[in-house]
mmCIF file of C-alpha atoms in Angstrom:
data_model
loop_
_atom_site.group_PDB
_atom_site.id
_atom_site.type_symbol
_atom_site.label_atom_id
_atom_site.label_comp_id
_atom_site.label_asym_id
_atom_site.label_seq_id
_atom_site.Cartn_x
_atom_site.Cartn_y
_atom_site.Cartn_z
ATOM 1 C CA UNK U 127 0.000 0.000 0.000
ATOM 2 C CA UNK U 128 2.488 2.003 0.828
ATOM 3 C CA UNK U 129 4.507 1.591 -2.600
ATOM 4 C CA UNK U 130 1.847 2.418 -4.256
ATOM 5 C CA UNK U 131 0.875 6.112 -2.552
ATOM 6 C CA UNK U 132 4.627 6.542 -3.308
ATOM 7 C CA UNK U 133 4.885 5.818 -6.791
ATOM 8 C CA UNK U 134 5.282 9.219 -8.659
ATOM 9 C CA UNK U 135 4.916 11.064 -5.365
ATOM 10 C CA UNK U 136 8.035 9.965 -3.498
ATOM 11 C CA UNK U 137 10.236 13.300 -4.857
ATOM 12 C CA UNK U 138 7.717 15.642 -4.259
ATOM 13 C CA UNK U 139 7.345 14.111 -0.439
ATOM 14 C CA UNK U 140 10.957 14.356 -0.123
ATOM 15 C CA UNK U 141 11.159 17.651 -1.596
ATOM 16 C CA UNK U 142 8.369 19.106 1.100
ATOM 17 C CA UNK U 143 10.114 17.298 3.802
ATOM 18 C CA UNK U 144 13.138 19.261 2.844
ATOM 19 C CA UNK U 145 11.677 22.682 2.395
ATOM 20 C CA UNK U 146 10.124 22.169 5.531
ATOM 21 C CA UNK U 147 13.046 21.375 7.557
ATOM 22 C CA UNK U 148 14.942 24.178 5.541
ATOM 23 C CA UNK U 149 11.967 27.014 6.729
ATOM 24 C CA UNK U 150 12.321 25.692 10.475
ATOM 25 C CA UNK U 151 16.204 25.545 11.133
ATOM 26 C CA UNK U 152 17.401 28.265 8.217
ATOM 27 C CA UNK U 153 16.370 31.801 9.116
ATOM 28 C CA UNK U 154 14.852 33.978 6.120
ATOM 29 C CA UNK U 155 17.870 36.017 5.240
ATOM 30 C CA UNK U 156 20.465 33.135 5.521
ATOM 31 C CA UNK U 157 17.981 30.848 2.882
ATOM 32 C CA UNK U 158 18.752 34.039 0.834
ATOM 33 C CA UNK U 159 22.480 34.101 1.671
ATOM 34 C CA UNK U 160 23.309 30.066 0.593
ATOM 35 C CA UNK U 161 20.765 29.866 -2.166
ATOM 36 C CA UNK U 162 23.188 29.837 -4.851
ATOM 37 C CA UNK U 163 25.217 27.502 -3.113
ATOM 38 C CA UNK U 164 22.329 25.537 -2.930
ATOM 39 C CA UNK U 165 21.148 25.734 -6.731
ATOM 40 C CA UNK U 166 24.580 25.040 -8.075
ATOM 41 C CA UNK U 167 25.646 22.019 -4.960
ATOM 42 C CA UNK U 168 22.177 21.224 -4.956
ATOM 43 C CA UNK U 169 19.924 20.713 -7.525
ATOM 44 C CA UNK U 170 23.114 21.477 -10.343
ATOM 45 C CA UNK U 171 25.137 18.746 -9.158
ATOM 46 C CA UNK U 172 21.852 16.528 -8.208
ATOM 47 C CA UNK U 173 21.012 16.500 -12.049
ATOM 48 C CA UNK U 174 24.612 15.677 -12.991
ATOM 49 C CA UNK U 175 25.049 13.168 -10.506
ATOM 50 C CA UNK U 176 21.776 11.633 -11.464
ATOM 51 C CA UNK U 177 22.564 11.663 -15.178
ATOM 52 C CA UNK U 178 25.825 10.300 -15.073
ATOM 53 C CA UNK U 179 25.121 7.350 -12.420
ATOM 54 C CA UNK U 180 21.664 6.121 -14.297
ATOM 55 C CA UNK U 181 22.262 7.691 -17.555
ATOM 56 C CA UNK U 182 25.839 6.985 -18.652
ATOM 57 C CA UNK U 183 27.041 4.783 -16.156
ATOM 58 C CA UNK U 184 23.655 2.323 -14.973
ATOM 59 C CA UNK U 185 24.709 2.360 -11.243
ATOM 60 C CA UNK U 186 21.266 3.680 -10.491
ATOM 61 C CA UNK U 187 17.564 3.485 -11.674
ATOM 62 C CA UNK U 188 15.020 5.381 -10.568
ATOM 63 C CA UNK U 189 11.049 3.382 -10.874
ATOM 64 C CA UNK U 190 8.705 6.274 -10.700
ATOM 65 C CA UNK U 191 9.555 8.403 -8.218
ATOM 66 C CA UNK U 192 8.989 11.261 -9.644
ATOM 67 C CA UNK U 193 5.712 12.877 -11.287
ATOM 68 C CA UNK U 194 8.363 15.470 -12.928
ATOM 69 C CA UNK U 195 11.078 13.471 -15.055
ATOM 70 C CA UNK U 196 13.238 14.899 -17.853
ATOM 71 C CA UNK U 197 15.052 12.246 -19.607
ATOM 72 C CA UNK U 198 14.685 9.335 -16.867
ATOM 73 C CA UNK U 199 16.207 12.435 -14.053
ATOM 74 C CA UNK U 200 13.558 13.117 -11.647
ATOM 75 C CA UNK U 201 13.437 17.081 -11.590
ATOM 76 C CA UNK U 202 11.320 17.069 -7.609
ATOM 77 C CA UNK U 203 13.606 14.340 -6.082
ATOM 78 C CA UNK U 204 16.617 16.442 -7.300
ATOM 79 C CA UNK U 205 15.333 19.904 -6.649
ATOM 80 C CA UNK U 206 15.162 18.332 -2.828
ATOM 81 C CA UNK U 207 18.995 19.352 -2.886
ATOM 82 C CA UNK U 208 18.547 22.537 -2.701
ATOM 83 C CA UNK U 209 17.278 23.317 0.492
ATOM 84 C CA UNK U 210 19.428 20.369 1.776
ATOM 85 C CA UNK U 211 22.271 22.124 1.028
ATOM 86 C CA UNK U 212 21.008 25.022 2.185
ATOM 87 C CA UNK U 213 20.836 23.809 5.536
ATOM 88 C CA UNK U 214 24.309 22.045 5.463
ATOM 89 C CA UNK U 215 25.616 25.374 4.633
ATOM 90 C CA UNK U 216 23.852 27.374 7.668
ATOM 91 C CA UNK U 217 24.680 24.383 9.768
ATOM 92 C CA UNK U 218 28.095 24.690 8.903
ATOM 93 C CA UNK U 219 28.773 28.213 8.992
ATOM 94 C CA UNK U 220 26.240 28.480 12.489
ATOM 95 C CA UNK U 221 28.572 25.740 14.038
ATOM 96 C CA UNK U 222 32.457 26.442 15.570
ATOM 97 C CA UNK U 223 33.617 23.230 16.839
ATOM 98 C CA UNK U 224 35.319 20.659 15.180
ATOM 99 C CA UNK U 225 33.297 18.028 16.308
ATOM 100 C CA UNK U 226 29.975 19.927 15.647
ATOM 101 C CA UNK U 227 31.160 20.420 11.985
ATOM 102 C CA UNK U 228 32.360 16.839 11.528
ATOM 103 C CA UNK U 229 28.983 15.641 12.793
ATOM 104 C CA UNK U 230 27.383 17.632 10.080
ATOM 105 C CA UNK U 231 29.611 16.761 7.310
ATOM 106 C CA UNK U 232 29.173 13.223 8.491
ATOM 107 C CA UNK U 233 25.269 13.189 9.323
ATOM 108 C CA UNK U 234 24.154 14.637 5.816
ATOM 109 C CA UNK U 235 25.735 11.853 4.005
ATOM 110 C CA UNK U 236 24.105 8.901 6.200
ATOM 111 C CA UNK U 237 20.885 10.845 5.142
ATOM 112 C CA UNK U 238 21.664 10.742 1.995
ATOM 113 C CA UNK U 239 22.021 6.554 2.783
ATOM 114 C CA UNK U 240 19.270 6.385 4.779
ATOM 115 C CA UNK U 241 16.773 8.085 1.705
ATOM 116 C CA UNK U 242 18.363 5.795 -0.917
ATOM 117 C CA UNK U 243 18.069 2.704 1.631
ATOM 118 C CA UNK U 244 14.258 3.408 1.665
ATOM 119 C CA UNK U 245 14.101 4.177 -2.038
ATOM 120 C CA UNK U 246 15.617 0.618 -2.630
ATOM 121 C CA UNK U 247 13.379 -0.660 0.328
ATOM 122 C CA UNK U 248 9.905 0.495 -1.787
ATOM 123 C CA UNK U 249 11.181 -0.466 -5.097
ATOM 124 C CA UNK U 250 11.931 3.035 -6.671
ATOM 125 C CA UNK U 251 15.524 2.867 -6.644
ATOM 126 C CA UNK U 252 17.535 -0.041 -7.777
ATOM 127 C CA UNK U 253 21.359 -0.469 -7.703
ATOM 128 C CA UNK U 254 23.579 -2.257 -10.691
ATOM 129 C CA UNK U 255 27.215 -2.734 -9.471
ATOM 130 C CA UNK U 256 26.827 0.081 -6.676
ATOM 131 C CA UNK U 257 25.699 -0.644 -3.264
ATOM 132 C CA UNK U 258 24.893 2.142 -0.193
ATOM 133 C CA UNK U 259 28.882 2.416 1.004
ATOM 134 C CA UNK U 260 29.591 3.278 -2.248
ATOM 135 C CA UNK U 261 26.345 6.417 -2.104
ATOM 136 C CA UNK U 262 27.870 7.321 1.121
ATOM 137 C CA UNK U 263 31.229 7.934 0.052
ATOM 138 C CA UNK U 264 30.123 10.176 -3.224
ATOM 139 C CA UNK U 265 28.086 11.881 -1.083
ATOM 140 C CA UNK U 266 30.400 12.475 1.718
ATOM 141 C CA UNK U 267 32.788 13.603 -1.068
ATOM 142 C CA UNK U 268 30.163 16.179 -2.144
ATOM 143 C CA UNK U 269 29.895 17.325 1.404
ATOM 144 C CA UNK U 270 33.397 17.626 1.591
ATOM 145 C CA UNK U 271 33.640 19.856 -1.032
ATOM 146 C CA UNK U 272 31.097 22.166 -0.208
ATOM 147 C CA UNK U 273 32.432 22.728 3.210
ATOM 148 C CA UNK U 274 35.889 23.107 1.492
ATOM 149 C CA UNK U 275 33.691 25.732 -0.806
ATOM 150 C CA UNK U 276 32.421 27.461 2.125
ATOM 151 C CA UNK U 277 36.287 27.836 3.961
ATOM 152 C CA UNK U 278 37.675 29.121 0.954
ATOM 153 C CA UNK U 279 35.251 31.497 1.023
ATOM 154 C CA UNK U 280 35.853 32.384 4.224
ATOM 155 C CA UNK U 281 32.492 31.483 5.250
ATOM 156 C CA UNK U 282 33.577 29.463 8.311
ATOM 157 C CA UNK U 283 35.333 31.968 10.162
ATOM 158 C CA UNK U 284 34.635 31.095 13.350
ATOM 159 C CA UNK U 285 35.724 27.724 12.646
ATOM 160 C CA UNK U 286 39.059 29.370 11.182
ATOM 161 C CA UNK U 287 39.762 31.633 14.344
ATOM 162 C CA UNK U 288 39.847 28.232 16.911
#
C-alpha cells in the first residue's frame, strides 16, 4: 500500500520534507544568503550526478519516483537538494567546533544513505554494481567539497579563528 501512494509522489514528499526542515532551522535572510550555493551544490550537481550514475554509467535506476522526469532524471527528487544544502551550509557556517562540523559533514551523508536505503526498500531505486557504502562515500565527497567551498570562502570563520 504504501509503494503504491509513493509511486510518482516519493520526490515531491521528499522535496516538502526538505523545504520544511529548511523554513524551520534556516532563518529567512540566511535561505537568501546560501541559495546559490544551494542551486549550483544542490539541484546542479543533483542532475549531474543523477545523469551520469543512471544515464551513462547504470549504477542507479530510478522506478517512478517522480511525477516530474526529464530524460529518466527526476526534476522534484533532485530539486530536494537545494534546500538540503542550504541547511548544510547554515549548519556549517552556524557551528564552531570541530566536532559539531564533523557531525554535520558526516550526518548529511548517512541521510543521503538512509533516503536511498528506503528508495531501494519500496522499489523506486535499484542499484547495478553500486551498493549504499559506495552512495555514502560520493556523497560524503560532495559534502566535503562544499564545506571546502564554504572555507575558501571564508564562510567558516569562526571555525578558522579556533
Amino acid at each position: 500500500m504504501m509503494k503504491l501512494i509513493l509511486d510518482n509522489f516519493a520526490g515531491g514528499l521528499i522535496l516538502f520534507i526538505s523545504l520544511f526542515f529548511m523554513f524551520l532551522v534556516v532563518p529567512e535572510q540566511k535561505i537568501k544568503e546560501f541559495f546559490s550555493i544551494g542551486l549550483v551544490g544542490g539541484l546542479v550537481l543533483a542532475l549531474i550526478l543523477v545523469y551520469l550514475m543512471q544515464n551513462m554509467f547504470g549504477f542507479w535506476n530510478f522506478h517512478n519516483v517522480d511525477i516530474v522526469t526529464i530524460g529518466d532524471i527526476p526534476l522534484l527528487l533532485s530539486a530536494a537538494w537545494i534546500p538540503t544544502i542550504i541547511i548544510f551550509s547554515y549548519l556549517l557556517v552556524k557551528f564552531k567546533t570541530t566536532s559539531a562540523i564533523s557531525s554535520i559533514i558526516l550526518g548529511f551523508p548517512l541521510a543521503a544513505v538512509v533516503v536511498h536505503y528506503f528508495l531501494i526498500d519500496y522499489q523506486l531505486l535499484s542499484y547495478a554494481n553500486w551498493n549504499l557504502l559506495y552512495t555514502f562515500l560520493v556523497s560524503l565527497s560532495i559534502h566535503l567539497g562544499i564545506a571546502y567551498y564554504l572555507y575558501r570562502t571564508n564562510q567558516l570563520l569562526n571555525f578558522n579563528e579556533n
